mmCIF file with all atom_site columns, C-alpha atoms in Angstrom:
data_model
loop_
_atom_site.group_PDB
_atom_site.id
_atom_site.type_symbol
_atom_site.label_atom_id
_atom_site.label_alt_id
_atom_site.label_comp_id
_atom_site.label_asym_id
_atom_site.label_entity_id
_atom_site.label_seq_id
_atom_site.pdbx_PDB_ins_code
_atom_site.Cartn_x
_atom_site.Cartn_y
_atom_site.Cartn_z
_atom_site.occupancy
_atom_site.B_iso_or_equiv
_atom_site.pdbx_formal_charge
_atom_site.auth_seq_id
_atom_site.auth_comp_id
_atom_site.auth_asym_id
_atom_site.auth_atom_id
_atom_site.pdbx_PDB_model_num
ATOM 1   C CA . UNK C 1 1   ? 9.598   19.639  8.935   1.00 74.00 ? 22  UNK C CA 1
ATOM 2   C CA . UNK C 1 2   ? 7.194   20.864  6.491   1.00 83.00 ? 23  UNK C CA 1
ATOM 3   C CA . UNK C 1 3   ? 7.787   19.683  2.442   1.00 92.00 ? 24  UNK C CA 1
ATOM 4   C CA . UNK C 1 4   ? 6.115   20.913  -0.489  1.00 95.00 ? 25  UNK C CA 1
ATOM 5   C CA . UNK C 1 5   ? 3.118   19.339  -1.682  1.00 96.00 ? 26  UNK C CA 1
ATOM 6   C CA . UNK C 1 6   ? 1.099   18.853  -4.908  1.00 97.00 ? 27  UNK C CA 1
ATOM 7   C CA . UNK C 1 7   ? -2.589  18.000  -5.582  1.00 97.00 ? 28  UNK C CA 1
ATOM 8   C CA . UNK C 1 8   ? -3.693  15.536  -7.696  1.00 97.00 ? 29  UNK C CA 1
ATOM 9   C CA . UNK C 1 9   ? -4.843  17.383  -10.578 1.00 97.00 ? 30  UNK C CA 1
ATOM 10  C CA . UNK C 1 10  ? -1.355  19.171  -10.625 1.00 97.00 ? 31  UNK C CA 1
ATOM 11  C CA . UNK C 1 11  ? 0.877   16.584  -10.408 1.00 97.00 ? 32  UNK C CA 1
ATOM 12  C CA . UNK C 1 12  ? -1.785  15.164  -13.195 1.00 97.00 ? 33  UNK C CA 1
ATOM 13  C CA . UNK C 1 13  ? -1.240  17.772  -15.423 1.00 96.00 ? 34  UNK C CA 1
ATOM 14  C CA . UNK C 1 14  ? 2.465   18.008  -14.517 1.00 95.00 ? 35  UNK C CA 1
ATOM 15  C CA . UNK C 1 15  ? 2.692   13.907  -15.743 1.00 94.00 ? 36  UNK C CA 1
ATOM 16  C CA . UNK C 1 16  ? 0.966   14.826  -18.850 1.00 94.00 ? 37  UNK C CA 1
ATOM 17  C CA . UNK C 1 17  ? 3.235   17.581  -19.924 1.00 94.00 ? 38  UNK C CA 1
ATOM 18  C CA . UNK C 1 18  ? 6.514   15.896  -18.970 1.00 92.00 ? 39  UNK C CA 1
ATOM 19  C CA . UNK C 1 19  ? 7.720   12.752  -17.160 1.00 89.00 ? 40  UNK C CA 1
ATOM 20  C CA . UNK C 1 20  ? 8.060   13.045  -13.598 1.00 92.00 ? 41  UNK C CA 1
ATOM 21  C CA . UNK C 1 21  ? 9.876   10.750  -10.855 1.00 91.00 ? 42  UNK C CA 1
ATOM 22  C CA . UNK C 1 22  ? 7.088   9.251   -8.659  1.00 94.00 ? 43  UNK C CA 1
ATOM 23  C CA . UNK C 1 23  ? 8.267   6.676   -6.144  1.00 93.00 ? 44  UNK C CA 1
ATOM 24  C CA . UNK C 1 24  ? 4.721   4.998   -3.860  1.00 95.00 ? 45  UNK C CA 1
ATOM 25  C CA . UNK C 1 25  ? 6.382   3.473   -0.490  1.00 95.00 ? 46  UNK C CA 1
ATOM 26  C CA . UNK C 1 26  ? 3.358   1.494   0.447   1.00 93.00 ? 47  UNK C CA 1
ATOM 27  C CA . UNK C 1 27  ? 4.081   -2.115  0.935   1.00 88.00 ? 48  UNK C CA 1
ATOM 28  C CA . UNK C 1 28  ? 3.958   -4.007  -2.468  1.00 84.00 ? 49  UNK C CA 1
ATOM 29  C CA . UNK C 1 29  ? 0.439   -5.620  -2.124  1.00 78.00 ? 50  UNK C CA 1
ATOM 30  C CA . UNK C 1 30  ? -0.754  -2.301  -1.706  1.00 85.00 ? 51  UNK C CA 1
ATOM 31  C CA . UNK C 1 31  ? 1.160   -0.829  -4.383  1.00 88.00 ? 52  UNK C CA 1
ATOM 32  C CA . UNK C 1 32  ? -0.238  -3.829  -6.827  1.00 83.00 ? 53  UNK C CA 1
ATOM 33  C CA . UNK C 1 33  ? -3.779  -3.055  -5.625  1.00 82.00 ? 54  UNK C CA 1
ATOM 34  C CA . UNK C 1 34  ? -3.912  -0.201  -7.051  1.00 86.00 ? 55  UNK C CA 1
ATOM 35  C CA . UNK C 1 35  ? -1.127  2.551   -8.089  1.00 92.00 ? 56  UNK C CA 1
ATOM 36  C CA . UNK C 1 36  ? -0.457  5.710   -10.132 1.00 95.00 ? 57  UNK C CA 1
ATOM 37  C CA . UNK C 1 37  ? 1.034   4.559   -13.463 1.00 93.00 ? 58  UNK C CA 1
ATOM 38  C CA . UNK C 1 38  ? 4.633   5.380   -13.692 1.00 91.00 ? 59  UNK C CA 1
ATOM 39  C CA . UNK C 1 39  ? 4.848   5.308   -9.838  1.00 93.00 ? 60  UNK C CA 1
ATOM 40  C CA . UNK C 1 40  ? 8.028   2.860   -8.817  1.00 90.00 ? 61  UNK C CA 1
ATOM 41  C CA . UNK C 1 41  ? 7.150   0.876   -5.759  1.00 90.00 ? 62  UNK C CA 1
ATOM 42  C CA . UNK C 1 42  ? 10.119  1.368   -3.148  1.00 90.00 ? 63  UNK C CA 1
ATOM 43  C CA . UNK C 1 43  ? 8.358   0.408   0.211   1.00 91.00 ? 64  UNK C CA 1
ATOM 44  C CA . UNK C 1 44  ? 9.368   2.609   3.463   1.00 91.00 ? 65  UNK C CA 1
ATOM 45  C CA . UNK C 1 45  ? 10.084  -0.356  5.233   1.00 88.00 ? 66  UNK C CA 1
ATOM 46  C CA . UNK C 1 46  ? 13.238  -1.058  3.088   1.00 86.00 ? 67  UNK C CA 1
ATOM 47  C CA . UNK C 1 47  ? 13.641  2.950   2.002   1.00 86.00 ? 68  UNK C CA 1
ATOM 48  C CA . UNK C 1 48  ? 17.032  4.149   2.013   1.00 79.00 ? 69  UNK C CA 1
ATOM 49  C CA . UNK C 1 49  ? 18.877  6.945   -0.274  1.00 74.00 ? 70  UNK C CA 1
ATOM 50  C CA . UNK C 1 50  ? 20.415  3.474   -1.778  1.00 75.00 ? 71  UNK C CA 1
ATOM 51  C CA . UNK C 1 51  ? 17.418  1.351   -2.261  1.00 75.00 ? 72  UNK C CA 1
ATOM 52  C CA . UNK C 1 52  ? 16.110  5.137   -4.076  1.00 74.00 ? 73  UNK C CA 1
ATOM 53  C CA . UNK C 1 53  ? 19.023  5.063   -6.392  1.00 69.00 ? 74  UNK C CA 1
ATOM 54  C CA . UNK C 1 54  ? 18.417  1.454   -7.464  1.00 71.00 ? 75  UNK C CA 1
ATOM 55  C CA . UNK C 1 55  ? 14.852  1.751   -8.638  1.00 67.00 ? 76  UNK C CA 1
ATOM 56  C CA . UNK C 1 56  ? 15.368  5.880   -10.061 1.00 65.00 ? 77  UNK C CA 1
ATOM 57  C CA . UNK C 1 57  ? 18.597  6.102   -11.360 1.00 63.00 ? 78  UNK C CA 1
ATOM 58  C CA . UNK C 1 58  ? 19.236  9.561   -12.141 1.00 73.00 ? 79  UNK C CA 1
ATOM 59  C CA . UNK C 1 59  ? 20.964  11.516  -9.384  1.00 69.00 ? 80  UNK C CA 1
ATOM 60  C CA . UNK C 1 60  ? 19.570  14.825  -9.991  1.00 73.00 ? 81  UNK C CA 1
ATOM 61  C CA . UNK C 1 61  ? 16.045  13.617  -8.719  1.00 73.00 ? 82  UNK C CA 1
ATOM 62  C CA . UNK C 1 62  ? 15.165  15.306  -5.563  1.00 69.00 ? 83  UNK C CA 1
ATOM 63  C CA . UNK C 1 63  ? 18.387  17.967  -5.691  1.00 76.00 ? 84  UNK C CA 1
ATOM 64  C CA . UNK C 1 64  ? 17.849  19.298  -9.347  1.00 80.00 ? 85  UNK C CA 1
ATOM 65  C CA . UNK C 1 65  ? 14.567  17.689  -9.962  1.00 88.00 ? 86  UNK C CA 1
ATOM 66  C CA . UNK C 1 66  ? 11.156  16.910  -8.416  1.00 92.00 ? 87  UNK C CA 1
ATOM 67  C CA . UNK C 1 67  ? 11.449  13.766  -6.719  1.00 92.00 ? 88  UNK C CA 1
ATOM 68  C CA . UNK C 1 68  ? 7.509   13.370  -5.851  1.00 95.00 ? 89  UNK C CA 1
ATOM 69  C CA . UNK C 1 69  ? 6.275   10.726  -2.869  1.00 96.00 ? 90  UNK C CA 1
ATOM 70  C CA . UNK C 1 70  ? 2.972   9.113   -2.112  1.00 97.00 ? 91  UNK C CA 1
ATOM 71  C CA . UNK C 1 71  ? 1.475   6.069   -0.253  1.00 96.00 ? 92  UNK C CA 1
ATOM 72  C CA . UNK C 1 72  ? -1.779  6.179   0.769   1.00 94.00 ? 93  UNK C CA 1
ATOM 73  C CA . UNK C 1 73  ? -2.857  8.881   2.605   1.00 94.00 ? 94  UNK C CA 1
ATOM 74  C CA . UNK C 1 74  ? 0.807   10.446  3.191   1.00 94.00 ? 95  UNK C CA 1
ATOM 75  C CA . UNK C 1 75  ? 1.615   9.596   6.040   1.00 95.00 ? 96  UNK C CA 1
ATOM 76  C CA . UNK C 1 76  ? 4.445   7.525   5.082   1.00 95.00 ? 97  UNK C CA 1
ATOM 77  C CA . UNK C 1 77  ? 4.973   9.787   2.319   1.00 96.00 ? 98  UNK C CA 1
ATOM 78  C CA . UNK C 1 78  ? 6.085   12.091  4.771   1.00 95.00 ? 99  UNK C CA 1
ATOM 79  C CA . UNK C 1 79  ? 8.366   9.767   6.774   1.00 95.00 ? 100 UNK C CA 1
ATOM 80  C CA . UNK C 1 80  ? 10.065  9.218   3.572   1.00 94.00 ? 101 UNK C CA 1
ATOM 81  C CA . UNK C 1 81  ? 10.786  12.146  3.194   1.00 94.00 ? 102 UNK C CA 1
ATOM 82  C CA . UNK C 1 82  ? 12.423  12.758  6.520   1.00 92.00 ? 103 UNK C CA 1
ATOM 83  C CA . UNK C 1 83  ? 14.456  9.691   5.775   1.00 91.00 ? 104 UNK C CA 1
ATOM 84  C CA . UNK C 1 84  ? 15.851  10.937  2.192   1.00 90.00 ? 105 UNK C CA 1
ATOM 85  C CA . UNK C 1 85  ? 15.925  14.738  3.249   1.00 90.00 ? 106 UNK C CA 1
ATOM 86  C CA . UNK C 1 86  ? 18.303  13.364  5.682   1.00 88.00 ? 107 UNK C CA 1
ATOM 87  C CA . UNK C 1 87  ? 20.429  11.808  3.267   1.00 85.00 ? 108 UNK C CA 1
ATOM 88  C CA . UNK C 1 88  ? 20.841  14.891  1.396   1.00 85.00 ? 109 UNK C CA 1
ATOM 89  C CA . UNK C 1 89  ? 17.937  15.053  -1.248  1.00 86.00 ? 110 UNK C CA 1
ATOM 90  C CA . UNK C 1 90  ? 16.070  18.524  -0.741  1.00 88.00 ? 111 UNK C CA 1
ATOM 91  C CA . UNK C 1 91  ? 13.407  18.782  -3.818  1.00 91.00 ? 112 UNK C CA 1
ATOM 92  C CA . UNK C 1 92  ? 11.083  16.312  -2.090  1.00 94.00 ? 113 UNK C CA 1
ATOM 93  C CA . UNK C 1 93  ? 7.017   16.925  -2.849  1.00 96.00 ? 114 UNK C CA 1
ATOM 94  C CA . UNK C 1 94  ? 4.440   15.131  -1.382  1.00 97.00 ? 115 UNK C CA 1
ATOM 95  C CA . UNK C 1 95  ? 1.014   13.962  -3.122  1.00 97.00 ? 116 UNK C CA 1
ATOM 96  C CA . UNK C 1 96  ? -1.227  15.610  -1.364  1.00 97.00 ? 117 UNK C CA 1
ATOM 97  C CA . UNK C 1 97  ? -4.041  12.900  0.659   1.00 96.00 ? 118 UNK C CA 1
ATOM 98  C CA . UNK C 1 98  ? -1.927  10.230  -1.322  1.00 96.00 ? 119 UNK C CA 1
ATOM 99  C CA . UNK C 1 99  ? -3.005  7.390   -3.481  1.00 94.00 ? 120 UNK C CA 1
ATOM 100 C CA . UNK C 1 100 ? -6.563  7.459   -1.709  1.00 95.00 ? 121 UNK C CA 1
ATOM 101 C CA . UNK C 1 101 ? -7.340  11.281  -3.081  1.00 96.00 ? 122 UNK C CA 1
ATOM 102 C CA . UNK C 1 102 ? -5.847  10.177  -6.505  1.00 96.00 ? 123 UNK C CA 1
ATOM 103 C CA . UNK C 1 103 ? -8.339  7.746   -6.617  1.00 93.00 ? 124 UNK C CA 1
ATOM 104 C CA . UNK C 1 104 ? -11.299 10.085  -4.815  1.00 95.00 ? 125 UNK C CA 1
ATOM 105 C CA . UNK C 1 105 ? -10.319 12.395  -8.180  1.00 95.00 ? 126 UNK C CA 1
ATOM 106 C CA . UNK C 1 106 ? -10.869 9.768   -10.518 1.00 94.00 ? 127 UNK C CA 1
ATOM 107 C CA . UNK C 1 107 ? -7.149  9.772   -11.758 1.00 95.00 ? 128 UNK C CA 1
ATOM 108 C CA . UNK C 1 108 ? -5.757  6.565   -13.781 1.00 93.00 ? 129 UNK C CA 1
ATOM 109 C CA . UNK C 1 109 ? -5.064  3.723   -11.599 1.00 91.00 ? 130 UNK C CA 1
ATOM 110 C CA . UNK C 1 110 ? -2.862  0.652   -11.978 1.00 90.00 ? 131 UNK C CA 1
ATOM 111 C CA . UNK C 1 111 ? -3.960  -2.676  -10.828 1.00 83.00 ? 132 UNK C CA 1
ATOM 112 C CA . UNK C 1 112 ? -1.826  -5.777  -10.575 1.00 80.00 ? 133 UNK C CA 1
ATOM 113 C CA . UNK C 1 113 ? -3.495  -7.898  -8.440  1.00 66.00 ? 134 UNK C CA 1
ATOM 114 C CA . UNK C 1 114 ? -5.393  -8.573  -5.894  1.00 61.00 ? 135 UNK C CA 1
ATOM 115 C CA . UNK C 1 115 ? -8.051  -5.649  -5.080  1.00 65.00 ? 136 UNK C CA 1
ATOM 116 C CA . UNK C 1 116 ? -8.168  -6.008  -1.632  1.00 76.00 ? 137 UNK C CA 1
ATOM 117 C CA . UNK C 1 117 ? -4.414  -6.370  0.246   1.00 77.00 ? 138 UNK C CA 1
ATOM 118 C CA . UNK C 1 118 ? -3.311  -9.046  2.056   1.00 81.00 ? 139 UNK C CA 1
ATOM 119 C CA . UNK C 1 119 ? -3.847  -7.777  5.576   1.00 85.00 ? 140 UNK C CA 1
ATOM 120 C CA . UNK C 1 120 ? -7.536  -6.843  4.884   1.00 87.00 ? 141 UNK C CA 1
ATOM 121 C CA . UNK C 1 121 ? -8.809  -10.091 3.508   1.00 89.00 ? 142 UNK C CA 1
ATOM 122 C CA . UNK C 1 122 ? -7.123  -11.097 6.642   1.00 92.00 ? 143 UNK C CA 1
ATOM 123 C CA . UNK C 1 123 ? -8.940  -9.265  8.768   1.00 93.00 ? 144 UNK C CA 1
ATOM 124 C CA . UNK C 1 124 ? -12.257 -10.187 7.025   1.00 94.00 ? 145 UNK C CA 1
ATOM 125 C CA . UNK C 1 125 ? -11.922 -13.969 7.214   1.00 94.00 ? 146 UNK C CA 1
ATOM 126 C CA . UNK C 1 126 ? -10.864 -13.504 11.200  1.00 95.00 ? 147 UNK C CA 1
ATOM 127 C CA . UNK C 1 127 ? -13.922 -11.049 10.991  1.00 95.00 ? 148 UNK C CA 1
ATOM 128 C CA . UNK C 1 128 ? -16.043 -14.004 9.501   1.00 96.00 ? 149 UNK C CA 1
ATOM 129 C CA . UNK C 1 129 ? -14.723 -16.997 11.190  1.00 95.00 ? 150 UNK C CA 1
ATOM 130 C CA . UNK C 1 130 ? -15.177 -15.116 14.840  1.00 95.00 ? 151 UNK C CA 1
ATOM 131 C CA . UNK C 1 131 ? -18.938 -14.126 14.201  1.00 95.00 ? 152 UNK C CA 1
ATOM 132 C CA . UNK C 1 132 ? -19.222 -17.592 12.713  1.00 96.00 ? 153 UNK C CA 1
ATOM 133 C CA . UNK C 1 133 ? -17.897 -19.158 15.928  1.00 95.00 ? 154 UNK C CA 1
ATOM 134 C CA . UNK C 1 134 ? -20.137 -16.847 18.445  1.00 94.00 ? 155 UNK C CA 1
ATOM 135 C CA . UNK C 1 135 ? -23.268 -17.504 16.377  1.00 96.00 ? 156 UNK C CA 1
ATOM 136 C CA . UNK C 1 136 ? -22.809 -21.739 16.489  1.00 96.00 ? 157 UNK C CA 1
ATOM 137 C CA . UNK C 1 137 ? -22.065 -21.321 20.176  1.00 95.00 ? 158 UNK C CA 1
ATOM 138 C CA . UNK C 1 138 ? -25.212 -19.497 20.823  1.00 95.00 ? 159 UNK C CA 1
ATOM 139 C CA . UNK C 1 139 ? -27.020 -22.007 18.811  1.00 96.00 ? 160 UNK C CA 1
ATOM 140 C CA . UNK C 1 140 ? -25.421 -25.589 18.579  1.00 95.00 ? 161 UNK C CA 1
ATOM 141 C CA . UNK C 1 141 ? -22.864 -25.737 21.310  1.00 94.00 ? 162 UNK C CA 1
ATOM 142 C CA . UNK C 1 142 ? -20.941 -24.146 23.714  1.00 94.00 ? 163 UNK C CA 1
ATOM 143 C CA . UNK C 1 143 ? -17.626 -25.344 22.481  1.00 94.00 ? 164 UNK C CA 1
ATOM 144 C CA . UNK C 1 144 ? -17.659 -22.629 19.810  1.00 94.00 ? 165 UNK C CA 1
ATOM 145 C CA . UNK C 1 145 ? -16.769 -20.306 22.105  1.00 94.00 ? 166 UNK C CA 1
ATOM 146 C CA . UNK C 1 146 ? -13.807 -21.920 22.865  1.00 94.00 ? 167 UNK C CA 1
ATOM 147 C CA . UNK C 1 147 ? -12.690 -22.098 18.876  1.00 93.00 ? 168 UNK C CA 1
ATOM 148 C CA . UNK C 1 148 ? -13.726 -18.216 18.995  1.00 91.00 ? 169 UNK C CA 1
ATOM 149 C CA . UNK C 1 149 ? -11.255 -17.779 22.030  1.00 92.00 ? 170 UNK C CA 1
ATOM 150 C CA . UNK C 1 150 ? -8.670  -19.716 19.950  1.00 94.00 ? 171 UNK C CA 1
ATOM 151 C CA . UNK C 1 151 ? -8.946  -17.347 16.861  1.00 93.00 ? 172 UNK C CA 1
ATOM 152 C CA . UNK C 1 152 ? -7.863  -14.664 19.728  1.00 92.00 ? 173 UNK C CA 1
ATOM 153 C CA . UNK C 1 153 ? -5.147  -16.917 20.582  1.00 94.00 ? 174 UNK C CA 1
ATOM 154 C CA . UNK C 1 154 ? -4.120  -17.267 17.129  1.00 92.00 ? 175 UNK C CA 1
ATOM 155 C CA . UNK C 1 155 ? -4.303  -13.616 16.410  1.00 92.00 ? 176 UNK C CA 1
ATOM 156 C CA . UNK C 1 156 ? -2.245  -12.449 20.043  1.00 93.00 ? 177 UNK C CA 1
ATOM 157 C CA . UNK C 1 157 ? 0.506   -14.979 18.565  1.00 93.00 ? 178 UNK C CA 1
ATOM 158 C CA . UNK C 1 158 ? 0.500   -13.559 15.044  1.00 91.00 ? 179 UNK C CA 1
ATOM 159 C CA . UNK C 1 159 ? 0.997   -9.826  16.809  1.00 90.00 ? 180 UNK C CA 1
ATOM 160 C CA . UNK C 1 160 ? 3.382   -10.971 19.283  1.00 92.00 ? 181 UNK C CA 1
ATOM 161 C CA . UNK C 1 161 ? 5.781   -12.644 16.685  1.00 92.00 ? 182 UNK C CA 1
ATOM 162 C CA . UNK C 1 162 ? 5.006   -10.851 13.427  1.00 86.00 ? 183 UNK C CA 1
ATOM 163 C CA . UNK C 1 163 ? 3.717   -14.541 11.517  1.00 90.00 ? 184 UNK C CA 1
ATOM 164 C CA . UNK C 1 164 ? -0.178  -15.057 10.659  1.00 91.00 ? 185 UNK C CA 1
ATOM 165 C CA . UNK C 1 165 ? -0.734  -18.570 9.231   1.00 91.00 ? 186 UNK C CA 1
ATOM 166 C CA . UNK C 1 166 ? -3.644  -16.991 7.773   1.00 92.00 ? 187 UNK C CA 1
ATOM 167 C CA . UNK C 1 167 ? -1.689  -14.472 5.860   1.00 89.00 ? 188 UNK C CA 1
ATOM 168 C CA . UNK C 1 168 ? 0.394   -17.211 4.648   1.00 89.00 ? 189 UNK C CA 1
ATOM 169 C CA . UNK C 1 169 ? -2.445  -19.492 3.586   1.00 91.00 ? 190 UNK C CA 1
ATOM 170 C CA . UNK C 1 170 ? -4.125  -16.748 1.759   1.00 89.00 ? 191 UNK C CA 1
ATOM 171 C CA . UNK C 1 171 ? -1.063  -15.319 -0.099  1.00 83.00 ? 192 UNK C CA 1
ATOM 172 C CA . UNK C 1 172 ? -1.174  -18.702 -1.556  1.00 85.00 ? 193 UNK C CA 1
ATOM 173 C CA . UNK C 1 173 ? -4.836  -18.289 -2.756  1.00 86.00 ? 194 UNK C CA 1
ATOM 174 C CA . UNK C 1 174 ? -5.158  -18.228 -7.094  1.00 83.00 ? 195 UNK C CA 1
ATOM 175 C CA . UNK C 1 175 ? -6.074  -14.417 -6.488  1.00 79.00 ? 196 UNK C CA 1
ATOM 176 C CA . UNK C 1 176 ? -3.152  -13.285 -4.762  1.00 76.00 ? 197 UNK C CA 1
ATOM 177 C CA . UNK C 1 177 ? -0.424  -15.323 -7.027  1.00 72.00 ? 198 UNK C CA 1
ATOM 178 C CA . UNK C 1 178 ? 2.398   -12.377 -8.628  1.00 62.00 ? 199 UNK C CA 1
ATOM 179 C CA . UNK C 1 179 ? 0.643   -11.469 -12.238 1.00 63.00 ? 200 UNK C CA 1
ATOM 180 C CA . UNK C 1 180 ? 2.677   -8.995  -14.087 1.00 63.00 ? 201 UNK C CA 1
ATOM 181 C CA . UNK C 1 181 ? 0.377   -5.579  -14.310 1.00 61.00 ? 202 UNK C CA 1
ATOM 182 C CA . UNK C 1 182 ? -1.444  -5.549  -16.638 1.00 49.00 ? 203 UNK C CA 1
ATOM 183 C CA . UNK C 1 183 ? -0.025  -3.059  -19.475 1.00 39.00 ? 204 UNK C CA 1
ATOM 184 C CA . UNK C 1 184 ? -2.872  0.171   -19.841 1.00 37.00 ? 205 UNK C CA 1
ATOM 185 C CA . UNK C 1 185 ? -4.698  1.985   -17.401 1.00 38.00 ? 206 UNK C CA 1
ATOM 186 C CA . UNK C 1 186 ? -7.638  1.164   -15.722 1.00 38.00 ? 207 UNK C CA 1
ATOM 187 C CA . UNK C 1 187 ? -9.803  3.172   -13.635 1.00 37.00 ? 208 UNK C CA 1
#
């Protein structure tokens, strides 16, 4: 199914001249990395015409009026939108190329917290530790292989049961502790 769509600069201007209902259902270290201001955060994952009432209270969004979508690219944008169109609401528009072409237009951004999300500094200090291991192996010992080969262990377990140890032990890290956003814009 195909839903309307707005660019940047329009839904922009559109937020300047009036308020308008914005809900971003990227997961919320994403949305604290960086948002639209005014955007709530109601992730896919947990999206339902219910969870939608909750955080936008007004029941003429998205049958009377706009009810806009992001995340960001739009891809889930769009599967949100399947998900409330079938629960009834009908005046669904998407950002178009999502938080990431808000951002490529130099629109106002939002930051609460960490810049980078959890998943990427993740993959980073797997990235690091692995080139870390193969580098000592190929010049102190051969048993770093072995402690590379158990990073891929770690990493097959954290996929096959949806729990990193890593994730946890860096979403306890000083720079990913809650902080309220801060109030203002920055870009």
């Amino acid at each position: 199914m195909t839903y309307k769509t707005v660019s940047p600069f329009d839904l922009q201007t559109r937020r300047l001249l009036r308020p308008v209902a914005l809900i971003d259902v990227r997961e919320p270290d994403e949305f604290k990395a960086g948002h639209i201001p005014g955007a709530h955060s109601v992730p896919l994952s947990g999206l339902s015409a219910a969870s939608l009432a909750a955080n936008v209270p007004s029941p003429k969004l998205g049958r009377e009026e706009p009810l806009y979508l992001t995340c960001l690219s739009g891809i889930r944008a769009e599967k949100a939108a399947g998900r409330l169109s079938a629960a009834g609401l009908t005046n669904l528009v998407l950002l178009e190329g999502g938080a990431k072409a808000w951002e490529e237009a130099r629109l106002p951004i939002r930051r609460c917290g960490a810049s980078l999300n959890l998943m990427r500094q993740v993959q980073i200090a797997v990235g690091i530790l692995l080139v870390l291991k193969v580098v000592l192996g190929f010049t102190l010992h051969q048993l770093f292989f072995a402690a590379a080969g158990m990073i891929g262990i770690g990493l097959l377990a954290a996929g096959l049961t949806n729990w990193c140890g890593m994730a946890q032990l860096l979403a306890r890290m000083p720079w990913n502790r809650p902080t309220p956003c801060a109030q203002g814009v920055s870009s």
